[in-house]
Short mmCIF file of N, CA, C and O in Angstrom, two decimals:
data_model
loop_
_atom_site.label_atom_id
_atom_site.label_comp_id
_atom_site.label_asym_id
_atom_site.label_seq_id
_atom_site.Cartn_x
_atom_site.Cartn_y
_atom_site.Cartn_z
N UNK Q 296 -0.33 -20.99 -0.97
CA UNK Q 296 -0.88 -21.38 -2.27
C UNK Q 296 -2.22 -22.09 -2.04
O UNK Q 296 -2.35 -22.88 -1.12
N UNK Q 297 -3.16 -21.84 -2.87
CA UNK Q 297 -4.48 -22.44 -2.70
C UNK Q 297 -4.49 -23.91 -3.14
O UNK Q 297 -3.58 -24.39 -3.81
N UNK Q 298 -5.54 -24.59 -2.78
CA UNK Q 298 -5.72 -26.01 -3.07
C UNK Q 298 -5.61 -26.28 -4.57
O UNK Q 298 -6.25 -25.61 -5.38
N UNK Q 299 -4.82 -27.27 -4.93
CA UNK Q 299 -4.62 -27.54 -6.36
C UNK Q 299 -5.86 -28.12 -7.03
O UNK Q 299 -5.99 -28.04 -8.24
N UNK Q 300 -6.78 -28.67 -6.27
CA UNK Q 300 -8.01 -29.16 -6.88
C UNK Q 300 -9.03 -28.04 -7.06
O UNK Q 300 -9.89 -28.13 -7.93
N UNK Q 301 -8.93 -27.00 -6.26
CA UNK Q 301 -9.85 -25.87 -6.36
C UNK Q 301 -9.36 -24.79 -7.32
O UNK Q 301 -10.16 -24.04 -7.86
N UNK Q 302 -8.05 -24.71 -7.51
CA UNK Q 302 -7.45 -23.65 -8.31
C UNK Q 302 -6.79 -24.23 -9.56
O UNK Q 302 -5.72 -24.82 -9.47
N UNK Q 303 -7.42 -24.03 -10.70
CA UNK Q 303 -6.88 -24.55 -11.96
C UNK Q 303 -5.52 -23.96 -12.30
O UNK Q 303 -4.79 -24.52 -13.10
N UNK Q 304 -5.18 -22.81 -11.72
CA UNK Q 304 -3.92 -22.14 -12.01
C UNK Q 304 -2.78 -22.61 -11.11
O UNK Q 304 -1.63 -22.19 -11.28
N UNK Q 305 -3.08 -23.46 -10.14
CA UNK Q 305 -2.05 -23.95 -9.23
C UNK Q 305 -1.01 -24.74 -10.04
O UNK Q 305 -1.36 -25.71 -10.72
N UNK Q 306 0.27 -24.34 -10.00
CA UNK Q 306 1.29 -25.01 -10.82
C UNK Q 306 1.49 -26.49 -10.49
O UNK Q 306 1.83 -27.28 -11.37
N UNK Q 307 1.24 -26.88 -9.25
CA UNK Q 307 1.39 -28.29 -8.87
C UNK Q 307 0.38 -29.16 -9.62
O UNK Q 307 0.67 -30.29 -10.00
N UNK Q 308 -0.80 -28.62 -9.82
CA UNK Q 308 -1.84 -29.35 -10.55
C UNK Q 308 -1.37 -29.70 -11.96
O UNK Q 308 -1.47 -30.84 -12.39
N UNK Q 309 -0.83 -28.72 -12.67
CA UNK Q 309 -0.35 -28.95 -14.03
C UNK Q 309 0.86 -29.88 -14.05
O UNK Q 309 1.07 -30.62 -15.00
N UNK Q 310 1.63 -29.85 -12.99
CA UNK Q 310 2.82 -30.71 -12.89
C UNK Q 310 2.46 -32.17 -12.71
O UNK Q 310 3.12 -33.06 -13.25
N UNK Q 311 1.37 -32.44 -11.98
CA UNK Q 311 1.03 -33.81 -11.60
C UNK Q 311 -0.13 -34.44 -12.36
O UNK Q 311 -0.22 -35.66 -12.45
N UNK Q 312 -1.06 -33.61 -12.87
CA UNK Q 312 -2.35 -34.11 -13.34
C UNK Q 312 -2.73 -33.57 -14.71
O UNK Q 312 -2.31 -32.49 -15.09
N UNK Q 313 -3.57 -34.34 -15.39
CA UNK Q 313 -4.21 -33.89 -16.63
C UNK Q 313 -5.71 -34.05 -16.42
O UNK Q 313 -6.19 -35.16 -16.12
N UNK Q 314 -6.44 -32.97 -16.58
CA UNK Q 314 -7.88 -33.04 -16.36
C UNK Q 314 -8.57 -33.80 -17.48
O UNK Q 314 -8.35 -33.53 -18.66
N UNK Q 315 -9.41 -34.74 -17.10
CA UNK Q 315 -10.25 -35.48 -18.05
C UNK Q 315 -11.56 -34.74 -18.24
O UNK Q 315 -12.01 -34.53 -19.36
N UNK Q 316 -12.19 -34.36 -17.12
CA UNK Q 316 -13.44 -33.63 -17.21
C UNK Q 316 -14.23 -33.72 -15.93
O UNK Q 316 -13.83 -34.39 -14.97
N UNK Q 317 -15.37 -33.05 -15.94
CA UNK Q 317 -16.22 -32.97 -14.75
C UNK Q 317 -17.38 -33.94 -14.85
O UNK Q 317 -18.01 -34.07 -15.89
N UNK Q 318 -17.65 -34.59 -13.73
CA UNK Q 318 -18.84 -35.40 -13.52
C UNK Q 318 -19.75 -34.60 -12.59
O UNK Q 318 -19.36 -33.53 -12.12
N UNK Q 319 -20.95 -35.09 -12.29
CA UNK Q 319 -21.87 -34.30 -11.47
C UNK Q 319 -21.31 -33.82 -10.13
O UNK Q 319 -21.61 -32.71 -9.70
N UNK Q 320 -20.50 -34.64 -9.47
CA UNK Q 320 -20.00 -34.28 -8.14
C UNK Q 320 -18.48 -34.29 -8.03
O UNK Q 320 -17.95 -34.11 -6.93
N UNK Q 321 -17.79 -34.49 -9.13
CA UNK Q 321 -16.33 -34.61 -9.06
C UNK Q 321 -15.68 -34.22 -10.37
O UNK Q 321 -16.36 -34.05 -11.39
N UNK Q 322 -14.36 -34.11 -10.29
CA UNK Q 322 -13.55 -33.89 -11.49
C UNK Q 322 -12.56 -35.04 -11.58
O UNK Q 322 -11.96 -35.44 -10.57
N UNK Q 323 -12.39 -35.58 -12.78
CA UNK Q 323 -11.52 -36.73 -13.00
C UNK Q 323 -10.21 -36.23 -13.61
O UNK Q 323 -10.21 -35.41 -14.53
N UNK Q 324 -9.10 -36.77 -13.10
CA UNK Q 324 -7.77 -36.43 -13.58
C UNK Q 324 -6.97 -37.70 -13.85
O UNK Q 324 -7.05 -38.65 -13.07
N UNK Q 325 -6.19 -37.70 -14.92
CA UNK Q 325 -5.19 -38.73 -15.15
C UNK Q 325 -3.92 -38.26 -14.45
O UNK Q 325 -3.53 -37.10 -14.58
N UNK Q 326 -3.29 -39.14 -13.70
CA UNK Q 326 -2.00 -38.82 -13.12
C UNK Q 326 -0.94 -38.90 -14.20
O UNK Q 326 -0.95 -39.84 -15.01
N UNK Q 327 -0.02 -37.97 -14.20
CA UNK Q 327 1.08 -38.03 -15.17
C UNK Q 327 2.00 -39.21 -14.86
O UNK Q 327 2.55 -39.81 -15.77
N UNK Q 328 2.14 -39.56 -13.59
CA UNK Q 328 2.91 -40.74 -13.22
C UNK Q 328 2.02 -41.96 -13.42
O UNK Q 328 1.11 -42.22 -12.65
N UNK Q 329 2.31 -42.70 -14.46
CA UNK Q 329 1.49 -43.87 -14.81
C UNK Q 329 2.19 -45.18 -14.48
O UNK Q 329 2.21 -46.12 -15.28
N UNK Q 330 2.77 -45.26 -13.27
CA UNK Q 330 3.40 -46.53 -12.88
C UNK Q 330 2.36 -47.64 -12.70
O UNK Q 330 2.72 -48.81 -12.65
N UNK Q 331 1.10 -47.27 -12.61
CA UNK Q 331 -0.02 -48.22 -12.68
C UNK Q 331 -0.87 -47.72 -13.85
O UNK Q 331 -1.63 -46.76 -13.69
N UNK Q 332 -0.72 -48.34 -15.00
CA UNK Q 332 -1.33 -47.84 -16.23
C UNK Q 332 -2.84 -47.69 -16.10
O UNK Q 332 -3.55 -48.65 -15.80
N UNK Q 333 -3.31 -46.45 -16.31
CA UNK Q 333 -4.72 -46.14 -16.21
C UNK Q 333 -5.11 -45.40 -14.95
O UNK Q 333 -6.27 -45.01 -14.79
N UNK Q 334 -4.16 -45.18 -14.06
CA UNK Q 334 -4.43 -44.55 -12.76
C UNK Q 334 -5.02 -43.16 -12.91
O UNK Q 334 -4.57 -42.36 -13.72
N UNK Q 335 -6.02 -42.89 -12.09
CA UNK Q 335 -6.68 -41.59 -12.09
C UNK Q 335 -6.92 -41.12 -10.65
O UNK Q 335 -6.79 -41.90 -9.71
N UNK Q 336 -7.30 -39.86 -10.55
CA UNK Q 336 -7.76 -39.27 -9.30
C UNK Q 336 -9.14 -38.69 -9.55
O UNK Q 336 -9.39 -38.08 -10.59
N UNK Q 337 -10.04 -38.91 -8.60
CA UNK Q 337 -11.38 -38.33 -8.66
C UNK Q 337 -11.49 -37.37 -7.48
O UNK Q 337 -11.46 -37.80 -6.32
N UNK Q 338 -11.56 -36.06 -7.78
CA UNK Q 338 -11.59 -35.02 -6.75
C UNK Q 338 -13.00 -34.45 -6.62
O UNK Q 338 -13.65 -34.16 -7.63
N UNK Q 339 -13.43 -34.28 -5.39
CA UNK Q 339 -14.74 -33.70 -5.12
C UNK Q 339 -14.81 -32.29 -5.70
O UNK Q 339 -13.87 -31.51 -5.56
N UNK Q 340 -15.93 -31.97 -6.35
CA UNK Q 340 -16.19 -30.58 -6.77
C UNK Q 340 -16.63 -29.83 -5.52
O UNK Q 340 -17.65 -30.17 -4.93
N UNK Q 341 -15.91 -28.83 -5.14
CA UNK Q 341 -16.18 -28.12 -3.89
C UNK Q 341 -15.21 -28.59 -2.84
O UNK Q 341 -14.86 -29.77 -2.78
N UNK Q 342 -14.73 -27.67 -2.04
CA UNK Q 342 -13.67 -28.00 -1.10
C UNK Q 342 -14.21 -28.57 0.21
O UNK Q 342 -14.99 -27.92 0.90
N UNK Q 343 -13.80 -29.78 0.49
CA UNK Q 343 -14.03 -30.44 1.78
C UNK Q 343 -12.72 -31.17 2.09
O UNK Q 343 -12.12 -31.77 1.20
N UNK Q 344 -12.34 -31.13 3.37
CA UNK Q 344 -11.12 -31.85 3.76
C UNK Q 344 -11.40 -33.31 4.12
O UNK Q 344 -10.55 -34.17 3.92
N UNK Q 345 -12.58 -33.56 4.67
CA UNK Q 345 -12.90 -34.90 5.17
C UNK Q 345 -14.24 -35.37 4.60
O UNK Q 345 -15.13 -34.57 4.34
N UNK Q 346 -14.37 -36.67 4.43
CA UNK Q 346 -15.60 -37.26 3.91
C UNK Q 346 -16.79 -36.88 4.81
O UNK Q 346 -17.87 -36.58 4.31
N UNK Q 347 -16.59 -36.84 6.12
CA UNK Q 347 -17.70 -36.54 7.02
C UNK Q 347 -18.19 -35.10 6.89
O UNK Q 347 -19.27 -34.77 7.36
N UNK Q 348 -17.40 -34.23 6.26
CA UNK Q 348 -17.83 -32.84 6.04
C UNK Q 348 -18.78 -32.70 4.85
O UNK Q 348 -19.42 -31.67 4.68
N UNK Q 349 -18.87 -33.74 4.04
CA UNK Q 349 -19.71 -33.70 2.85
C UNK Q 349 -21.17 -33.82 3.25
O UNK Q 349 -21.50 -34.52 4.21
N UNK Q 350 -22.04 -33.16 2.49
CA UNK Q 350 -23.47 -33.37 2.70
C UNK Q 350 -23.80 -34.79 2.23
O UNK Q 350 -23.02 -35.42 1.50
N UNK Q 351 -24.96 -35.27 2.61
CA UNK Q 351 -25.38 -36.60 2.16
C UNK Q 351 -25.45 -36.65 0.64
O UNK Q 351 -25.01 -37.63 0.02
N UNK Q 352 -25.96 -35.59 0.02
CA UNK Q 352 -26.04 -35.54 -1.44
C UNK Q 352 -24.65 -35.56 -2.07
O UNK Q 352 -24.41 -36.30 -3.03
N UNK Q 353 -23.73 -34.78 -1.53
CA UNK Q 353 -22.36 -34.77 -2.06
C UNK Q 353 -21.72 -36.15 -1.93
O UNK Q 353 -21.10 -36.64 -2.87
N UNK Q 354 -21.87 -36.74 -0.76
CA UNK Q 354 -21.25 -38.04 -0.49
C UNK Q 354 -21.81 -39.12 -1.42
O UNK Q 354 -21.06 -39.86 -2.05
N UNK Q 355 -23.12 -39.19 -1.53
CA UNK Q 355 -23.73 -40.20 -2.40
C UNK Q 355 -23.34 -39.96 -3.86
O UNK Q 355 -23.03 -40.90 -4.59
N UNK Q 356 -23.38 -38.71 -4.27
CA UNK Q 356 -23.01 -38.37 -5.65
C UNK Q 356 -21.55 -38.62 -5.94
O UNK Q 356 -21.19 -39.14 -7.00
N UNK Q 357 -20.69 -38.26 -4.99
CA UNK Q 357 -19.25 -38.46 -5.16
C UNK Q 357 -18.93 -39.95 -5.32
O UNK Q 357 -18.21 -40.34 -6.24
N UNK Q 358 -19.46 -40.77 -4.44
CA UNK Q 358 -19.15 -42.20 -4.53
C UNK Q 358 -19.80 -42.85 -5.74
O UNK Q 358 -19.26 -43.82 -6.29
N UNK Q 359 -20.91 -42.31 -6.22
CA UNK Q 359 -21.47 -42.78 -7.50
C UNK Q 359 -20.53 -42.43 -8.64
O UNK Q 359 -20.31 -43.25 -9.55
N UNK Q 360 -19.93 -41.23 -8.59
CA UNK Q 360 -18.94 -40.85 -9.61
C UNK Q 360 -17.73 -41.78 -9.55
O UNK Q 360 -17.22 -42.23 -10.59
N UNK Q 361 -17.25 -42.08 -8.33
CA UNK Q 361 -16.10 -42.98 -8.17
C UNK Q 361 -16.41 -44.33 -8.81
O UNK Q 361 -15.59 -44.90 -9.55
N UNK Q 362 -17.60 -44.88 -8.56
CA UNK Q 362 -17.97 -46.17 -9.13
C UNK Q 362 -18.02 -46.09 -10.66
O UNK Q 362 -17.58 -47.03 -11.35
N UNK Q 363 -18.52 -45.00 -11.18
CA UNK Q 363 -18.59 -44.80 -12.63
C UNK Q 363 -17.19 -44.78 -13.25
O UNK Q 363 -16.95 -45.40 -14.30
N UNK Q 364 -16.27 -44.09 -12.60
CA UNK Q 364 -14.89 -44.02 -13.10
C UNK Q 364 -14.22 -45.38 -13.01
O UNK Q 364 -13.53 -45.81 -13.93
N UNK Q 365 -14.43 -46.09 -11.91
CA UNK Q 365 -13.83 -47.42 -11.75
C UNK Q 365 -14.34 -48.39 -12.82
O UNK Q 365 -13.58 -49.19 -13.37
N UNK Q 366 -15.63 -48.29 -13.14
CA UNK Q 366 -16.19 -49.15 -14.21
C UNK Q 366 -15.54 -48.81 -15.55
O UNK Q 366 -15.17 -49.72 -16.31
N UNK Q 367 -15.36 -47.53 -15.82
CA UNK Q 367 -14.69 -47.12 -17.07
C UNK Q 367 -13.26 -47.66 -17.10
O UNK Q 367 -12.81 -48.19 -18.12
N UNK Q 368 -12.56 -47.55 -15.97
CA UNK Q 368 -11.19 -48.07 -15.88
C UNK Q 368 -11.17 -49.57 -16.16
O UNK Q 368 -10.32 -50.07 -16.91
N UNK Q 369 -12.09 -50.29 -15.57
CA UNK Q 369 -12.16 -51.74 -15.76
C UNK Q 369 -12.37 -52.08 -17.23
O UNK Q 369 -11.72 -52.99 -17.76
N UNK Q 370 -13.26 -51.36 -17.89
CA UNK Q 370 -13.54 -51.62 -19.31
C UNK Q 370 -12.38 -51.22 -20.22
O UNK Q 370 -12.15 -51.86 -21.24
N UNK Q 371 -11.64 -50.19 -19.84
CA UNK Q 371 -10.54 -49.72 -20.68
C UNK Q 371 -9.24 -50.51 -20.46
O UNK Q 371 -8.51 -50.76 -21.41
N UNK Q 372 -8.94 -50.87 -19.20
CA UNK Q 372 -7.62 -51.44 -18.89
C UNK Q 372 -7.66 -52.88 -18.39
O UNK Q 372 -6.62 -53.50 -18.27
N UNK Q 373 -8.82 -53.40 -18.07
CA UNK Q 373 -9.00 -54.79 -17.64
C UNK Q 373 -8.06 -55.21 -16.51
O UNK Q 373 -7.39 -56.25 -16.60
N UNK Q 374 -8.00 -54.42 -15.43
CA UNK Q 374 -7.14 -54.82 -14.31
C UNK Q 374 -7.71 -56.04 -13.60
O UNK Q 374 -8.90 -56.35 -13.71
N UNK Q 375 -6.85 -56.73 -12.87
CA UNK Q 375 -7.28 -57.87 -12.07
C UNK Q 375 -7.97 -57.41 -10.79
O UNK Q 375 -8.80 -58.13 -10.23
N UNK Q 376 -7.64 -56.21 -10.34
CA UNK Q 376 -8.25 -55.61 -9.14
C UNK Q 376 -8.05 -54.10 -9.23
O UNK Q 376 -7.10 -53.64 -9.85
N UNK Q 377 -8.94 -53.37 -8.62
CA UNK Q 377 -8.81 -51.91 -8.55
C UNK Q 377 -8.64 -51.54 -7.09
O UNK Q 377 -9.41 -52.00 -6.23
N UNK Q 378 -7.62 -50.74 -6.79
CA UNK Q 378 -7.40 -50.23 -5.44
C UNK Q 378 -7.92 -48.79 -5.36
O UNK Q 378 -7.88 -48.06 -6.34
N UNK Q 379 -8.40 -48.42 -4.18
CA UNK Q 379 -8.95 -47.09 -3.94
C UNK Q 379 -8.24 -46.50 -2.73
O UNK Q 379 -8.11 -47.18 -1.71
N UNK Q 380 -7.80 -45.25 -2.85
CA UNK Q 380 -7.11 -44.63 -1.72
C UNK Q 380 -7.49 -43.18 -1.52
O UNK Q 380 -7.44 -42.39 -2.46
N UNK Q 381 -7.91 -42.87 -0.29
CA UNK Q 381 -8.15 -41.48 0.11
C UNK Q 381 -7.12 -41.16 1.18
O UNK Q 381 -7.12 -41.80 2.23
N UNK Q 382 -6.26 -40.23 0.89
CA UNK Q 382 -5.21 -39.86 1.84
C UNK Q 382 -5.41 -38.40 2.24
O UNK Q 382 -6.16 -38.11 3.14
N UNK Q 383 -4.76 -37.48 1.55
CA UNK Q 383 -4.99 -36.06 1.77
C UNK Q 383 -4.09 -35.38 2.77
O UNK Q 383 -4.32 -34.22 3.10
N UNK Q 384 -3.07 -36.08 3.26
CA UNK Q 384 -2.14 -35.42 4.18
C UNK Q 384 -1.47 -34.22 3.50
O UNK Q 384 -1.37 -33.15 4.08
N UNK Q 385 -1.02 -34.42 2.28
CA UNK Q 385 -0.32 -33.37 1.54
C UNK Q 385 -1.25 -32.40 0.84
O UNK Q 385 -0.92 -31.23 0.66
N UNK Q 386 -2.40 -32.89 0.41
CA UNK Q 386 -3.39 -32.05 -0.27
C UNK Q 386 -4.73 -32.30 0.42
O UNK Q 386 -5.45 -33.23 0.08
N UNK Q 387 -5.05 -31.47 1.42
CA UNK Q 387 -6.26 -31.71 2.21
C UNK Q 387 -7.55 -31.29 1.49
O UNK Q 387 -8.16 -30.28 1.80
N UNK Q 388 -7.92 -32.09 0.51
CA UNK Q 388 -9.15 -31.92 -0.27
C UNK Q 388 -9.63 -33.33 -0.56
O UNK Q 388 -8.82 -34.18 -0.95
N UNK Q 389 -10.90 -33.62 -0.38
CA UNK Q 389 -11.39 -34.98 -0.64
C UNK Q 389 -11.11 -35.34 -2.09
O UNK Q 389 -11.59 -34.69 -3.02
N UNK Q 390 -10.27 -36.36 -2.25
CA UNK Q 390 -9.95 -36.90 -3.57
C UNK Q 390 -9.54 -38.35 -3.39
O UNK Q 390 -9.01 -38.73 -2.35
N UNK Q 391 -9.85 -39.16 -4.38
CA UNK Q 391 -9.55 -40.58 -4.31
C UNK Q 391 -8.67 -41.00 -5.47
O UNK Q 391 -8.96 -40.67 -6.62
N UNK Q 392 -7.60 -41.73 -5.15
CA UNK Q 392 -6.76 -42.35 -6.17
C UNK Q 392 -7.43 -43.67 -6.54
O UNK Q 392 -7.75 -44.48 -5.66
N UNK Q 393 -7.66 -43.87 -7.82
CA UNK Q 393 -8.22 -45.14 -8.30
C UNK Q 393 -7.12 -45.79 -9.13
O UNK Q 393 -6.68 -45.23 -10.15
N UNK Q 394 -6.67 -46.93 -8.64
CA UNK Q 394 -5.42 -47.53 -9.14
C UNK Q 394 -5.67 -48.94 -9.65
O UNK Q 394 -6.01 -49.84 -8.87
N UNK Q 395 -5.48 -49.16 -10.96
CA UNK Q 395 -5.63 -50.52 -11.49
C UNK Q 395 -4.42 -51.37 -11.10
O UNK Q 395 -3.28 -50.91 -11.18
N UNK Q 396 -4.68 -52.60 -10.68
CA UNK Q 396 -3.60 -53.51 -10.32
C UNK Q 396 -3.71 -54.76 -11.18
O UNK Q 396 -4.81 -55.20 -11.53
N UNK Q 397 -2.54 -55.31 -11.50
CA UNK Q 397 -2.46 -56.45 -12.40
C UNK Q 397 -1.63 -57.55 -11.75
O UNK Q 397 -0.56 -57.28 -11.19
N UNK Q 398 -2.14 -58.78 -11.81
CA UNK Q 398 -1.42 -59.92 -11.22
C UNK Q 398 0.01 -59.99 -11.76
O UNK Q 398 0.24 -59.78 -12.95
N UNK Q 399 0.92 -60.29 -10.84
CA UNK Q 399 2.34 -60.47 -11.18
C UNK Q 399 2.98 -59.19 -11.73
O UNK Q 399 3.99 -59.26 -12.43
N UNK Q 400 2.38 -58.03 -11.43
CA UNK Q 400 2.99 -56.75 -11.81
C UNK Q 400 3.20 -55.91 -10.56
O UNK Q 400 2.98 -56.37 -9.44
N UNK Q 401 3.60 -54.68 -10.76
CA UNK Q 401 3.97 -53.77 -9.68
C UNK Q 401 3.00 -53.80 -8.52
O UNK Q 401 1.80 -53.57 -8.70
N UNK Q 402 3.51 -54.12 -7.35
CA UNK Q 402 2.82 -54.07 -6.06
C UNK Q 402 1.60 -54.98 -5.95
O UNK Q 402 0.77 -54.80 -5.05
N UNK Q 403 1.48 -55.97 -6.82
CA UNK Q 403 0.36 -56.91 -6.70
C UNK Q 403 0.42 -57.55 -5.31
O UNK Q 403 1.48 -57.99 -4.85
N UNK Q 404 -0.71 -57.59 -4.62
CA UNK Q 404 -0.77 -58.18 -3.28
C UNK Q 404 -0.38 -57.21 -2.18
O UNK Q 404 -0.36 -57.59 -1.01
N UNK Q 405 -0.05 -56.00 -2.54
CA UNK Q 405 0.34 -54.97 -1.57
C UNK Q 405 -0.39 -53.68 -1.90
O UNK Q 405 -0.88 -53.50 -3.01
N UNK Q 406 -0.42 -52.76 -0.95
CA UNK Q 406 -1.02 -51.46 -1.22
C UNK Q 406 -0.14 -50.69 -2.19
O UNK Q 406 1.06 -50.92 -2.28
N UNK Q 407 -0.73 -49.78 -2.93
CA UNK Q 407 0.04 -48.97 -3.87
C UNK Q 407 0.72 -47.83 -3.12
O UNK Q 407 0.19 -47.31 -2.14
N UNK Q 408 1.90 -47.48 -3.58
CA UNK Q 408 2.70 -46.45 -2.94
C UNK Q 408 3.71 -45.97 -3.95
O UNK Q 408 4.35 -46.77 -4.62
N UNK Q 409 3.89 -44.66 -4.05
CA UNK Q 409 4.81 -44.10 -5.05
C UNK Q 409 6.21 -43.84 -4.53
O UNK Q 409 7.14 -43.78 -5.31
N UNK Q 410 6.35 -43.67 -3.23
CA UNK Q 410 7.66 -43.32 -2.68
C UNK Q 410 8.69 -44.38 -3.04
O UNK Q 410 8.47 -45.57 -2.89
N UNK Q 411 9.82 -43.90 -3.56
CA UNK Q 411 10.91 -44.79 -3.89
C UNK Q 411 10.79 -45.46 -5.24
O UNK Q 411 11.68 -46.20 -5.66
N UNK Q 412 9.69 -45.24 -5.94
CA UNK Q 412 9.50 -45.83 -7.26
C UNK Q 412 9.88 -44.85 -8.35
O UNK Q 412 9.66 -43.65 -8.21
N UNK Q 413 10.42 -45.38 -9.41
CA UNK Q 413 10.71 -44.54 -10.57
C UNK Q 413 9.39 -44.10 -11.20
O UNK Q 413 8.45 -44.89 -11.34
N UNK Q 414 9.33 -42.84 -11.58
CA UNK Q 414 8.12 -42.32 -12.20
C UNK Q 414 8.03 -42.82 -13.64
O UNK Q 414 9.02 -42.87 -14.36
N UNK Q 415 6.84 -43.22 -14.04
CA UNK Q 415 6.60 -43.69 -15.41
C UNK Q 415 5.80 -42.61 -16.13
O UNK Q 415 4.65 -42.33 -15.77
N UNK Q 416 6.42 -42.00 -17.13
CA UNK Q 416 5.72 -40.98 -17.90
C UNK Q 416 5.46 -41.52 -19.31
O UNK Q 416 6.19 -42.37 -19.82
N UNK Q 417 4.40 -41.01 -19.90
CA UNK Q 417 4.00 -41.43 -21.23
C UNK Q 417 4.31 -40.33 -22.24
O UNK Q 417 4.60 -39.20 -21.86
N UNK Q 418 4.18 -40.65 -23.50
CA UNK Q 418 4.29 -39.65 -24.55
C UNK Q 418 3.01 -38.83 -24.56
O UNK Q 418 1.95 -39.32 -24.16
N UNK Q 419 3.09 -37.60 -25.04
CA UNK Q 419 1.92 -36.71 -25.07
C UNK Q 419 0.73 -37.37 -25.76
O UNK Q 419 -0.40 -37.26 -25.30
N UNK Q 420 1.00 -38.06 -26.87
CA UNK Q 420 -0.10 -38.70 -27.60
C UNK Q 420 -0.72 -39.86 -26.81
O UNK Q 420 -1.91 -40.16 -26.95
N UNK Q 421 0.07 -40.51 -25.94
CA UNK Q 421 -0.47 -41.58 -25.10
C UNK Q 421 -1.38 -41.01 -24.01
O UNK Q 421 -2.45 -41.57 -23.73
N UNK Q 422 -0.97 -39.89 -23.41
CA UNK Q 422 -1.85 -39.21 -22.45
C UNK Q 422 -3.13 -38.76 -23.15
O UNK Q 422 -4.22 -38.93 -22.61
N UNK Q 423 -2.98 -38.17 -24.32
CA UNK Q 423 -4.15 -37.67 -25.06
C UNK Q 423 -5.13 -38.80 -25.36
O UNK Q 423 -6.35 -38.62 -25.22
N UNK Q 424 -4.62 -39.96 -25.73
CA UNK Q 424 -5.49 -41.11 -26.01
C UNK Q 424 -6.18 -41.59 -24.73
O UNK Q 424 -7.38 -41.88 -24.73
N UNK Q 425 -5.44 -41.64 -23.63
CA UNK Q 425 -6.01 -42.08 -22.37
C UNK Q 425 -7.13 -41.13 -21.94
O UNK Q 425 -8.21 -41.58 -21.53
N UNK Q 426 -6.87 -39.84 -22.03
CA UNK Q 426 -7.90 -38.85 -21.67
C UNK Q 426 -9.12 -39.00 -22.58
O UNK Q 426 -10.26 -39.03 -22.10
N UNK Q 427 -8.88 -39.14 -23.87
CA UNK Q 427 -10.00 -39.29 -24.83
C UNK Q 427 -10.79 -40.57 -24.55
O UNK Q 427 -12.03 -40.57 -24.62
N UNK Q 428 -10.09 -41.66 -24.23
CA UNK Q 428 -10.76 -42.92 -23.93
C UNK Q 428 -11.62 -42.80 -22.67
O UNK Q 428 -12.77 -43.28 -22.64
N UNK Q 429 -11.07 -42.16 -21.62
CA UNK Q 429 -11.87 -41.95 -20.41
C UNK Q 429 -13.07 -41.05 -20.71
O UNK Q 429 -14.18 -41.34 -20.26
N UNK Q 430 -12.86 -39.97 -21.45
CA UNK Q 430 -13.96 -39.07 -21.80
C UNK Q 430 -15.08 -39.83 -22.51
O UNK Q 430 -16.26 -39.68 -22.19
N UNK Q 431 -14.70 -40.68 -23.46
CA UNK Q 431 -15.69 -41.44 -24.23
C UNK Q 431 -16.45 -42.41 -23.31
O UNK Q 431 -17.69 -42.50 -23.38
N UNK Q 432 -15.74 -43.13 -22.47
CA UNK Q 432 -16.40 -44.10 -21.57
C UNK Q 432 -17.29 -43.42 -20.54
O UNK Q 432 -18.34 -43.95 -20.16
N UNK Q 433 -16.87 -42.22 -20.10
CA UNK Q 433 -17.63 -41.51 -19.07
C UNK Q 433 -18.69 -40.58 -19.65
O UNK Q 433 -19.50 -40.03 -18.91
N UNK Q 434 -18.66 -40.40 -20.96
CA UNK Q 434 -19.63 -39.53 -21.61
C UNK Q 434 -19.46 -38.07 -21.25
O UNK Q 434 -20.43 -37.33 -21.10
N UNK Q 435 -18.19 -37.65 -21.12
CA UNK Q 435 -17.91 -36.23 -20.78
C UNK Q 435 -17.03 -35.57 -21.85
O UNK Q 435 -16.43 -36.22 -22.64
#
């Protein structure tokens, strides 16, 4: 099966993510699992497995997109801290999890991790509002 970030028809993509829209160097997705309210993924437009494989333009543009999304998250959800994670063991495509963290809530003071946690799903209208709010803040 092809990369879920490169192939819009990949069933895993629809199972896990809701597309917000495209920025100059990336595509923004809301995770369906919202155990950290406001959590998104920013995936590089174009397939690269590692950050060092990116051109200088891609790298600078991608991280500018990440900063733009994090600012939107901060304005929308007012987290106490934002965590950033690039993993890719399971999906080898440059993508970053941007995770809002809140004092005295889930995993505060620790890295974020989904294994062993109950999945938090929202109502369709709550996802729709979150996507619309991100679109408005990001101008997409």
